[in-house]
Structures are given as C-alpha cells and as structure tokens.
Short mmCIF file of C-alpha atoms in Angstrom, two decimals:
data_model
loop_
_atom_site.label_atom_id
_atom_site.label_comp_id
_atom_site.label_asym_id
_atom_site.label_seq_id
_atom_site.Cartn_x
_atom_site.Cartn_y
_atom_site.Cartn_z
CA MET A 937 31.16 33.07 -24.02
CA LYS A 938 31.86 29.97 -25.97
CA ARG A 939 32.59 28.15 -22.76
CA ILE A 940 29.15 29.17 -21.43
CA TYR A 941 27.48 27.91 -24.50
CA LEU A 942 29.51 24.79 -24.30
CA SER A 943 28.55 24.30 -20.66
CA LEU A 944 24.89 24.85 -21.55
CA PHE A 945 25.20 22.53 -24.45
CA LEU A 946 26.83 19.88 -22.34
CA PHE A 947 24.11 20.31 -19.75
CA LEU A 948 21.46 19.89 -22.43
CA ILE A 949 23.26 16.80 -23.63
CA ALA A 950 23.22 15.44 -20.02
CA VAL A 951 19.50 16.19 -19.74
CA ILE A 952 18.75 14.66 -23.14
CA THR A 953 20.91 11.65 -22.23
CA ILE A 954 19.04 11.17 -18.97
CA GLY A 955 15.79 11.56 -20.81
CA CYS A 956 16.79 9.02 -23.38
CA GLN A 957 17.81 6.63 -20.64
CA ALA A 958 14.38 7.07 -18.97
CA GLU A 959 12.74 6.65 -22.40
CA GLU A 960 14.60 3.45 -22.81
CA SER A 961 13.16 1.69 -19.79
CA ILE A 962 10.70 2.16 -16.87
CA GLN A 963 11.42 0.11 -13.77
CA PHE A 964 9.14 -1.18 -10.98
CA GLU A 965 10.12 -2.50 -7.63
CA ASP A 966 7.50 -5.27 -7.63
CA ALA A 967 7.79 -7.70 -10.47
CA LYS A 968 4.13 -8.56 -10.21
CA LEU A 969 3.17 -4.94 -10.61
CA GLU A 970 5.28 -4.71 -13.78
CA GLN A 971 3.83 -7.98 -15.20
CA ALA A 972 0.27 -6.71 -14.53
CA ILE A 973 1.03 -3.41 -16.28
CA ARG A 974 2.58 -5.18 -19.20
CA GLU A 975 -0.48 -7.33 -19.61
CA GLU A 976 -2.75 -4.23 -19.50
CA LEU A 977 -0.65 -2.48 -22.09
CA SER A 978 -0.03 -5.60 -24.23
CA LYS A 979 3.68 -5.08 -23.94
CA THR A 980 4.71 -8.52 -22.78
CA ASN A 981 8.39 -8.57 -23.86
CA GLU A 982 9.25 -5.13 -25.13
CA LYS A 983 10.78 -2.42 -22.99
CA LEU A 984 8.28 -0.09 -21.29
CA THR A 985 8.99 3.55 -21.98
CA VAL A 986 7.57 6.88 -20.96
CA SER A 987 5.80 7.22 -24.25
CA ASP A 988 4.05 3.94 -23.63
CA ILE A 989 2.37 5.20 -20.43
CA LYS A 990 2.08 8.98 -20.76
CA ASN A 991 -1.45 8.90 -22.10
CA VAL A 992 -2.80 5.92 -20.07
CA LYS A 993 -5.88 6.99 -18.18
CA GLU A 994 -7.15 3.64 -16.85
CA LEU A 995 -5.45 0.55 -15.41
CA ASP A 996 -6.99 -2.67 -14.06
CA LEU A 997 -4.26 -4.40 -12.00
CA SER A 998 -6.66 -6.58 -9.94
CA GLY A 999 -5.80 -9.94 -8.52
CA HIS A 1000 -2.00 -10.13 -9.33
CA GLY A 1001 -0.56 -10.50 -5.79
CA ILE A 1002 1.04 -7.10 -5.94
CA THR A 1003 2.60 -5.94 -2.67
CA SER A 1004 4.26 -2.67 -3.69
CA LEU A 1005 3.00 0.16 -5.86
CA ASP A 1006 6.44 1.91 -6.24
CA GLY A 1007 6.73 3.16 -9.82
CA ILE A 1008 3.03 3.62 -10.44
CA GLU A 1009 3.50 7.41 -9.90
CA GLN A 1010 5.05 7.53 -13.44
CA PHE A 1011 1.51 7.27 -14.84
CA GLU A 1012 0.92 11.00 -14.77
CA ALA A 1013 -2.30 10.86 -16.76
CA LEU A 1014 -3.83 7.99 -14.80
CA GLU A 1015 -7.42 8.74 -13.68
CA VAL A 1016 -8.98 5.35 -12.86
CA LEU A 1017 -7.02 2.53 -11.08
CA SER A 1018 -8.13 -0.82 -9.86
CA ILE A 1019 -5.73 -2.59 -7.52
CA ALA A 1020 -8.43 -4.86 -5.98
CA ASP A 1021 -7.59 -8.30 -4.53
CA ASN A 1022 -3.91 -7.72 -4.07
CA ASP A 1023 -1.79 -7.39 -0.94
CA ILE A 1024 -0.65 -3.79 -1.13
CA ARG A 1025 1.31 -2.79 1.95
CA ASP A 1026 1.56 0.95 1.45
CA PHE A 1027 -0.94 3.18 -0.45
CA SER A 1028 0.92 6.48 0.11
CA ILE A 1029 2.38 6.43 -3.41
CA LEU A 1030 -1.23 7.08 -4.72
CA LYS A 1031 -0.93 10.64 -3.40
CA LYS A 1032 1.64 11.23 -6.20
CA LEU A 1033 -0.94 10.40 -8.89
CA HIS A 1034 -2.16 13.97 -9.46
CA SER A 1035 -4.71 13.04 -12.11
CA LEU A 1036 -6.27 10.23 -10.09
CA GLU A 1037 -10.08 10.39 -9.83
CA GLU A 1038 -10.98 6.86 -8.69
CA VAL A 1039 -9.17 3.92 -7.04
CA ASN A 1040 -10.53 0.43 -6.11
CA VAL A 1041 -8.75 -1.17 -3.15
CA THR A 1042 -11.31 -3.87 -2.45
CA GLY A 1043 -9.83 -7.13 -1.07
CA ASN A 1044 -6.52 -5.65 0.11
CA PRO A 1045 -6.18 -6.73 3.79
CA ASN A 1046 -3.99 -3.78 4.78
CA ALA A 1047 -6.40 -1.11 3.40
CA ASN A 1048 -8.27 -1.00 6.75
CA GLN A 1049 -5.31 -0.88 9.04
CA SER A 1050 -5.09 2.43 10.83
CA GLU A 1051 -2.13 4.00 8.98
CA GLN A 1052 -3.22 2.96 5.55
CA LEU A 1053 -6.84 3.77 6.26
CA ALA A 1054 -5.71 7.42 7.14
CA ILE A 1055 -4.00 7.63 3.68
CA LEU A 1056 -7.02 6.43 1.77
CA GLU A 1057 -9.33 8.70 3.77
CA GLU A 1058 -7.07 11.62 2.86
CA LEU A 1059 -7.51 10.71 -0.80
CA ARG A 1060 -11.23 10.74 -0.22
CA GLU A 1061 -11.04 14.18 1.27
CA GLN A 1062 -9.28 15.36 -1.89
CA GLY A 1063 -12.33 14.26 -3.92
CA ILE A 1064 -10.99 10.91 -5.10
CA ILE A 1065 -13.46 8.05 -5.11
CA VAL A 1066 -11.99 5.23 -3.00
CA ILE A 1067 -13.88 1.97 -3.49
CA GLY A 1068 -13.62 -1.00 -1.19
CA LEU A 1069 -13.03 0.46 2.18
CA GLN A 1070 -15.01 -1.34 4.85
CA LYS A 1071 -17.70 0.51 6.68
CA THR A 1072 -15.74 2.36 9.34
CA VAL A 1073 -17.03 2.45 12.86
CA VAL A 1074 -14.50 4.45 14.75
CA GLY A 1075 -15.84 4.43 18.23
CA ARG A 1076 -14.65 6.88 20.93
CA SER A 1077 -11.40 6.99 22.95
CA ASP A 1078 -13.65 7.00 26.04
CA GLY A 1079 -16.16 4.61 24.51
CA PRO A 1080 -17.64 1.60 26.36
CA GLY A 1081 -15.98 -1.79 26.75
CA GLY A 1082 -12.67 -3.22 27.73
CA PHE A 1083 -11.27 -6.75 27.98
CA LEU A 1084 -8.88 -6.30 24.99
CA TRP A 1085 -5.43 -7.89 24.79
CA LYS A 1086 -2.90 -8.45 22.02
CA VAL A 1087 -0.36 -11.23 21.41
CA GLU A 1088 2.13 -11.41 18.60
CA ASN A 1089 4.44 -13.97 17.09
CA GLU A 1090 6.67 -12.85 14.23
CA ASN A 1091 4.24 -11.51 11.56
CA THR A 1092 1.09 -12.81 13.17
CA THR A 1093 -1.09 -10.68 15.54
CA VAL A 1094 -3.99 -11.99 17.68
CA TYR A 1095 -6.33 -9.59 19.33
CA LEU A 1096 -8.23 -11.22 22.28
CA GLN A 1097 -11.57 -9.53 22.84
CA GLY A 1098 -13.77 -10.46 25.79
CA THR A 1099 -17.45 -10.24 24.93
CA ILE A 1100 -20.87 -10.21 26.43
CA HIS A 1101 -23.62 -12.14 24.70
CA VAL A 1102 -26.43 -9.53 25.10
CA GLY A 1103 -26.29 -5.81 24.59
CA LYS A 1104 -28.05 -2.43 24.62
CA GLU A 1105 -28.01 0.50 22.28
CA GLU A 1106 -25.48 2.57 24.23
CA LEU A 1107 -22.92 -0.23 24.13
CA PHE A 1108 -22.20 0.34 20.45
CA PRO A 1109 -19.98 1.46 18.85
CA LEU A 1110 -17.39 0.14 21.37
CA ASN A 1111 -14.20 1.74 22.45
CA GLU A 1112 -12.12 2.87 19.46
CA LYS A 1113 -9.31 0.50 20.25
CA ILE A 1114 -11.74 -2.42 20.00
CA GLU A 1115 -13.31 -1.11 16.76
CA GLN A 1116 -9.85 -0.59 15.31
CA ALA A 1117 -8.69 -4.08 16.20
CA TYR A 1118 -11.62 -5.48 14.28
CA LEU A 1119 -10.94 -3.34 11.24
CA GLU A 1120 -7.34 -4.52 11.21
CA ALA A 1121 -8.26 -8.17 11.30
CA ASP A 1122 -8.05 -10.51 8.36
CA VAL A 1123 -9.78 -13.27 10.39
CA VAL A 1124 -12.55 -13.10 12.93
CA SER A 1125 -12.59 -16.03 15.34
CA PRO A 1126 -15.60 -16.39 17.61
CA GLU A 1127 -16.48 -19.28 19.92
CA ILE A 1128 -19.19 -20.18 17.50
CA ASP A 1129 -20.36 -18.45 14.35
CA ILE A 1130 -23.88 -17.58 15.62
CA VAL A 1131 -24.62 -15.56 12.44
CA GLY A 1132 -23.47 -17.94 9.67
CA PHE A 1133 -24.54 -21.30 11.00
CA ASP A 1134 -27.07 -23.49 9.31
CA LEU A 1135 -30.24 -23.11 11.44
CA ILE A 1136 -31.70 -26.47 10.46
CA GLU A 1137 -28.43 -28.26 11.24
CA MET A 1138 -28.14 -26.45 14.52
CA GLN A 1139 -31.63 -27.39 15.53
CA SER A 1140 -30.99 -30.97 14.58
CA ILE A 1141 -27.92 -31.11 16.83
CA MET A 1142 -29.76 -29.44 19.69
CA MET A 1143 -32.71 -31.80 19.40
CA SER A 1144 -30.51 -34.90 19.36
CA MET A 1145 -28.60 -33.77 22.39
CA GLY A 1146 -31.31 -31.95 24.39
CA THR A 1147 -34.50 -33.99 24.03
CA TYR A 1148 -35.70 -37.30 25.41
CA GLN A 1149 -35.51 -39.99 22.79
CA ASP A 1150 -37.19 -42.71 24.77
CA GLY A 1151 -40.74 -41.54 24.55
CA THR A 1152 -40.76 -39.84 27.94
CA THR A 1153 -41.34 -36.16 28.50
CA ILE A 1154 -40.18 -33.51 31.04
CA LYS A 1155 -43.19 -34.41 33.23
CA ASP A 1156 -41.71 -37.95 33.80
CA HIS A 1157 -38.46 -36.48 35.11
CA ILE A 1158 -39.46 -33.71 37.49
CA SER A 1159 -41.77 -33.38 40.44
CA ASP A 1160 -45.44 -32.46 39.97
CA ALA A 1161 -44.86 -29.18 41.79
CA LEU A 1162 -42.02 -28.16 39.46
CA TYR A 1163 -43.91 -29.22 36.41
CA LYS A 1164 -46.80 -26.98 37.44
CA LYS A 1165 -44.41 -24.13 37.99
CA LEU A 1166 -42.89 -24.68 34.60
CA GLU A 1167 -46.21 -24.79 32.91
CA GLU A 1168 -47.24 -21.48 34.51
CA LYS A 1169 -43.99 -19.80 33.59
CA LEU A 1170 -44.22 -20.86 29.96
CA SER A 1171 -47.86 -19.73 29.79
CA GLU A 1172 -46.78 -16.26 30.88
CA PHE A 1173 -44.80 -16.10 27.60
CA GLY A 1174 -47.59 -17.66 25.59
CA MET A 1175 -45.74 -20.89 25.06
CA PRO A 1176 -47.82 -24.08 25.46
CA ILE A 1177 -45.79 -26.69 27.27
CA HIS A 1178 -46.81 -29.52 24.98
CA LEU A 1179 -44.76 -27.90 22.16
CA ILE A 1180 -41.48 -28.52 24.04
CA GLU A 1181 -42.46 -31.27 26.55
CA ASN A 1182 -39.73 -33.57 25.20
CA TYR A 1183 -36.99 -31.07 26.23
CA GLN A 1184 -34.50 -32.24 28.87
CA PRO A 1185 -34.23 -29.95 31.93
CA TRP A 1186 -31.02 -28.19 30.76
CA LEU A 1187 -32.56 -27.26 27.41
CA MET A 1188 -35.82 -26.26 29.13
CA ALA A 1189 -33.82 -23.92 31.42
CA GLN A 1190 -32.04 -22.39 28.45
CA THR A 1191 -35.42 -21.92 26.81
CA VAL A 1192 -36.86 -20.11 29.84
CA GLU A 1193 -33.90 -17.75 29.99
CA SER A 1194 -34.20 -17.03 26.27
CA LEU A 1195 -37.85 -16.14 26.78
CA LEU A 1196 -36.86 -13.84 29.70
CA SER A 1197 -34.34 -12.10 27.41
CA LEU A 1198 -36.93 -11.66 24.67
CA GLU A 1199 -39.26 -9.93 27.16
CA SER A 1200 -36.47 -7.54 28.17
CA ASP A 1201 -35.18 -4.63 26.04
CA PHE A 1202 -31.80 -6.17 25.29
CA ILE A 1203 -30.36 -6.40 21.74
CA GLU A 1204 -27.53 -8.31 20.10
CA GLY A 1205 -24.38 -8.83 22.11
CA VAL A 1206 -20.81 -8.08 21.15
CA ASP A 1207 -20.31 -11.39 19.36
CA GLU A 1208 -23.27 -10.96 17.00
CA TYR A 1209 -22.41 -7.21 16.49
CA PHE A 1210 -18.93 -8.11 15.07
CA LEU A 1211 -19.95 -11.34 13.34
CA THR A 1212 -22.73 -9.59 11.40
CA ARG A 1213 -20.17 -7.05 10.22
CA ALA A 1214 -17.55 -9.74 9.42
CA HIS A 1215 -20.03 -11.51 7.14
CA ASP A 1216 -20.90 -8.20 5.42
CA ASP A 1217 -17.28 -7.23 5.14
CA GLY A 1218 -16.21 -10.58 3.65
CA LYS A 1219 -13.70 -11.37 6.45
CA GLU A 1220 -12.66 -14.97 6.98
CA ILE A 1221 -14.43 -16.55 9.95
CA ILE A 1222 -12.80 -19.41 11.91
CA PRO A 1223 -14.84 -20.56 14.95
CA LEU A 1224 -12.91 -21.89 17.93
CA GLU A 1225 -15.52 -24.47 18.86
CA HIS A 1226 -18.32 -26.59 17.42
CA PRO A 1227 -21.92 -26.20 18.56
CA GLU A 1228 -22.09 -29.78 19.77
CA ASP A 1229 -19.11 -29.12 22.01
CA GLN A 1230 -21.03 -26.46 23.91
CA PHE A 1231 -24.29 -28.47 23.98
CA ALA A 1232 -22.40 -31.47 25.31
CA ILE A 1233 -21.34 -29.49 28.45
CA PHE A 1234 -25.04 -29.29 29.44
CA ALA A 1235 -26.21 -32.59 27.93
CA ASN A 1236 -23.62 -34.51 30.03
CA LEU A 1237 -24.74 -33.03 33.36
CA SER A 1238 -26.58 -35.34 35.74
CA GLU A 1239 -30.27 -35.10 35.60
CA GLU A 1240 -30.28 -33.90 39.23
CA TYR A 1241 -28.05 -31.00 38.40
CA GLN A 1242 -30.05 -30.16 35.25
CA VAL A 1243 -33.16 -29.96 37.38
CA GLU A 1244 -31.46 -27.54 39.72
CA MET A 1245 -30.63 -25.31 36.71
CA LEU A 1246 -34.32 -25.44 35.66
CA GLU A 1247 -35.56 -24.53 39.17
CA ALA A 1248 -33.16 -21.53 39.23
CA SER A 1249 -34.42 -20.26 35.91
CA LEU A 1250 -38.07 -20.58 36.93
CA ASP A 1251 -37.37 -18.53 40.07
CA LEU A 1252 -36.44 -15.48 37.92
CA THR A 1253 -38.89 -12.80 36.96
CA VAL A 1254 -38.46 -10.66 33.88
CA GLU A 1255 -37.62 -7.65 36.16
CA GLU A 1256 -35.06 -9.68 38.11
CA TYR A 1257 -33.44 -11.03 34.94
CA SER A 1258 -33.27 -7.52 33.43
CA GLU A 1259 -31.67 -6.10 36.62
CA GLN A 1260 -29.06 -8.90 36.63
CA ILE A 1261 -28.13 -8.34 32.97
CA GLU A 1262 -28.12 -4.57 33.37
CA ALA A 1263 -25.64 -4.93 36.19
CA LEU A 1264 -23.51 -7.15 34.07
CA LEU A 1265 -23.67 -4.78 31.17
CA ASP A 1266 -22.63 -1.83 33.36
CA VAL A 1267 -19.61 -3.75 34.58
CA TYR A 1268 -18.67 -4.73 30.94
CA MET A 1269 -19.00 -1.26 29.66
CA GLU A 1270 -16.67 -0.02 32.37
CA GLY A 1271 -14.17 -2.76 31.49
CA ASN A 1272 -13.95 -3.68 35.19
CA GLN A 1273 -12.40 -7.08 35.47
CA GLU A 1274 -12.56 -7.32 39.27
CA LYS A 1275 -16.30 -6.50 39.35
CA LEU A 1276 -16.94 -9.00 36.62
CA LEU A 1277 -15.28 -11.73 38.64
CA GLU A 1278 -17.24 -10.73 41.78
CA ILE A 1279 -20.50 -10.97 39.89
CA ALA A 1280 -19.57 -14.32 38.27
CA MET A 1281 -18.49 -15.95 41.55
CA GLU A 1282 -21.35 -14.43 43.64
CA ASP A 1283 -23.23 -17.27 45.31
CA ASN A 1284 -24.69 -17.64 48.77
CA ARG A 1285 -24.03 -21.40 48.94
CA ALA A 1286 -20.83 -23.33 48.98
CA ALA A 1287 -19.81 -24.97 45.73
CA THR A 1288 -20.67 -28.63 45.44
CA GLU A 1289 -18.62 -31.25 43.59
CA GLN A 1290 -21.09 -30.98 40.69
CA ASP A 1291 -20.71 -27.22 40.69
CA GLU A 1292 -16.99 -27.60 40.41
CA ALA A 1293 -17.22 -30.18 37.66
CA PHE A 1294 -19.63 -28.02 35.71
CA MET A 1295 -17.24 -25.01 35.96
CA ARG A 1296 -14.27 -27.12 34.88
CA ALA A 1297 -16.17 -28.13 31.75
CA LEU A 1298 -17.63 -24.69 31.17
CA ASN A 1299 -14.44 -22.70 31.70
CA ASP A 1300 -11.22 -24.64 32.41
CA ASP A 1301 -11.41 -27.35 29.71
CA ARG A 1302 -12.82 -24.97 27.04
CA ASN A 1303 -10.04 -22.45 27.78
CA ASP A 1304 -7.44 -25.13 27.18
CA GLY A 1305 -9.06 -26.02 23.88
CA MET A 1306 -9.50 -22.40 22.71
CA ALA A 1307 -5.95 -21.51 23.73
CA ASP A 1308 -4.62 -24.40 21.63
CA LYS A 1309 -6.54 -23.03 18.63
CA ILE A 1310 -5.10 -19.58 19.23
CA ILE A 1311 -1.61 -20.99 19.53
CA GLY A 1312 -2.27 -22.63 16.14
CA PHE A 1313 -2.96 -19.25 14.66
CA LEU A 1314 0.22 -17.75 16.17
CA GLU A 1315 2.35 -20.60 14.91
CA LYS A 1316 1.18 -20.73 11.30
CA GLY A 1317 3.75 -18.21 10.28
CA GLU A 1318 1.26 -16.24 8.24
CA ASP A 1319 1.26 -12.51 7.90
CA LYS A 1320 -2.32 -12.26 9.28
CA THR A 1321 -4.26 -10.48 12.02
CA TYR A 1322 -6.82 -12.31 14.02
CA PHE A 1323 -9.73 -10.82 16.04
CA VAL A 1324 -10.60 -13.55 18.58
CA MET A 1325 -13.83 -13.09 20.50
CA VAL A 1326 -14.76 -15.08 23.58
CA GLY A 1327 -16.96 -14.53 26.60
CA ALA A 1328 -15.02 -12.04 28.85
CA LEU A 1329 -14.83 -14.54 31.70
CA HIS A 1330 -12.67 -16.84 29.57
CA LEU A 1331 -10.05 -14.09 29.68
CA VAL A 1332 -10.20 -13.31 33.41
CA LEU A 1333 -11.37 -16.37 35.31
CA GLU A 1334 -8.47 -18.66 36.13
CA PRO A 1335 -7.26 -20.77 34.50
CA ASN A 1336 -8.03 -18.27 31.70
CA ILE A 1337 -6.81 -18.11 28.11
CA ILE A 1338 -4.37 -15.35 28.80
CA SER A 1339 -2.58 -17.19 31.60
CA ILE A 1340 -2.49 -20.36 29.47
CA LEU A 1341 -0.83 -18.41 26.62
CA GLU A 1342 1.67 -16.84 29.07
CA GLU A 1343 2.58 -20.24 30.50
CA LYS A 1344 3.34 -21.36 26.95
CA GLY A 1345 5.88 -18.48 26.62
CA TYR A 1346 3.77 -15.83 24.84
CA THR A 1347 3.73 -12.20 25.89
CA VAL A 1348 0.14 -10.96 26.22
CA GLU A 1349 -0.27 -7.17 26.18
CA PRO A 1350 -3.31 -5.55 27.77
CA LEU A 1351 -4.80 -2.82 25.60
CA LEU A 1352 -7.95 -1.98 27.55
#
C-alpha cells in the first residue's frame, strides 16, 4: 500500500516538476514571433510563463516578419489575433486556438494559396471571423479558357497566362486553374498596366508618336477616295473627322477598330479583368513593357503600310468585326491552340517583306524582350509567385515565349 502511495506521490512529483518546468519558460520556434509577443506583453527580458499568457484575450502581432506560428496554441484564452503583414507559411496551428473568434491575416502572401486558403476557409465555417482574405473567384474545373503554363526555379514560380484583350460575360470567371494561379500570385505582370496607367501621360505619348507634327493632316497623306471613305465611317459613329484629322494612318486605324468594338457587345478582356482585381487586392504589378514600346511598333511602319492598315479597318462593318471577335473568343474559351494559330495566320494573300517585318516587331522581338524579363523574375532568387499575362499568341506563335524559355534551359509545364 505504501508503495502505491509512493508511486502516486512520485507521479505527482513528476507532474508537478513538469508543470514547474513549463511554468519556468514558454518557447516559440520563430524568434520574431517571440519578440512580438514579448513586446505585446511588455515582457522584454523576463522569462515568459504560462501564468503570463493564460488570461490573454487579444494579441496584435502585425508587421514583425513572422514566418511560423508554432507555440501560439499555448494562448488558450486568445479570442482576437492580428498577424497582418507577416509571412506566415502555415495557418493550421490556428485550429488549436479553441477560444479564437477573430483573426486578421491581411498582407500574408501565403494566405491565398490553395492549401492555406482551405485552412482559413475552414476557420470561417467554424464561425471565426477571418479578415484579409482576397475576394475568392474559384471558377469551375470545366470553366472557359486555357493557355496556362508554369515554370519554376528554386523558390520562384512563374505562371504564364495567355490572354485575349476583349471579352464577354460568359468568359468569367475563368477555369479554376487560372483563377487559382492568380490567387497564389504575389506579383501580377501584364504587358502594360492598362488599369493603373496615367491617362494624361499615355495620351501625351500617343499624340507625340501617332500624330503629324508638321502641320499636315491625314488628308494630305491619303487619296481623296480613301479620305471620303474614312470621313463616312467616322460619321457612322458620330465622330467628326476634324477632331482627329492630325492622326497618322496607324492611329486612325486603331481608332476605327476601337469604335467598332464600342458598337459591339464586348466587355473587358482577360488582362483588364485580372488587373482590376490586382489593384483592388493590393498585389504588386510589374509591367513587361512600356507603352511607348508598343506604340513604336506602329509608328515606325512605312506610311504605305500604315495606309494599308487603315484601308483594312475601313472595310470592316460592325457585324463583321463582331463575328471575327466572337470566333476568336470561342477558340480562346476552348483553349484550342491550333485553331488560334489558324485564325491568326489566315490570310488570302502571300506575306510581303513588310508583313514579315511587322510580325517580327509585333511578335518575335517582343517575345525576346518579355522572355528576358521573365528570366529576370526566375533568377532573382526570391520566394515569390508571378502571374504573367500576355496575349495568347505570344505563347503559341513561334518563336514564342515558352520556346525561348525552354531554349534557355527552363522546364515549362502546361497546365491547361
């Protein structure tokens, strides 16, 4: 009997000893987490004990560069927690905080990655308020769109998403793989940031590169018959020609196509869809090109070739334009690369030297430049995910960005 009591006594001693040891010091895996907690509790140098934390109901640990929450589960009374603007890698430990009512995860890049997002959504389902999750657009597994690839280098991931610059309601949300790639991204990288640009600056660049500066007008550079055709086309859209008579033929052609698009029922394209969200979500945006680079492709064309472009735009009716874009959208929504190439290369006449030079400038040269920028992302050695958006043809028309990356030794994985 004495031995039983002795055993019990020794067991209690062991428990009490363990308890005293726990009381002596609480440990955290992440030194930055511990430092943030110490600052919150005003316990800078003293040991942290269970008694120090057992009644703590609120903690603000924002902006300390914390990567791991291991140890936070010891705050059994914790109800409100802010871990905003850190770099938390795993939120699963929050499920062990049984008194938790609210958590703020704003500014944690990993919070919207699929695995971590599922954990935080589970907390929401349990009635916990989760602040800072981006607006989630899940998409469907059979949703529209394709043209998605992935390339990785060490801790850096780059998603390559082919886009189309016009859209329609049924295009959005896109396939869930595309939507998820966007959510995972720390950085969104379009050709041009068409949402965040300075409109006045953009107009100034366009005017300097696309208008006559010598006092002449479009009438001095095209035939009388073509001028009359242009005047009639613009009048159909309620646009007096004298308002834009100093436009060069390439800019006039672009204007006509823009007017055709406005008369159709099309909406924002894939680029604008994601860029609008990126600005709202506070994602970093790094354009691959400058506006003047794109304008220069057209401004450097011979006047003869510019006039041909203008003639082609004037031959289009709103109905014909709509049919062409609808066909292109259907192919894009199917994710059909071969059909997209067929449409892009469809032409009844043989390509001229000027055609070939234009395509080199429009596709080949730009692909080299954009691929270089993407390689720069991959070689930075940062633990970041990039969502790169370029016109779909830049990813399928040779020499395309994917083939250039592969030639440089990168493995590019098709996802859709």
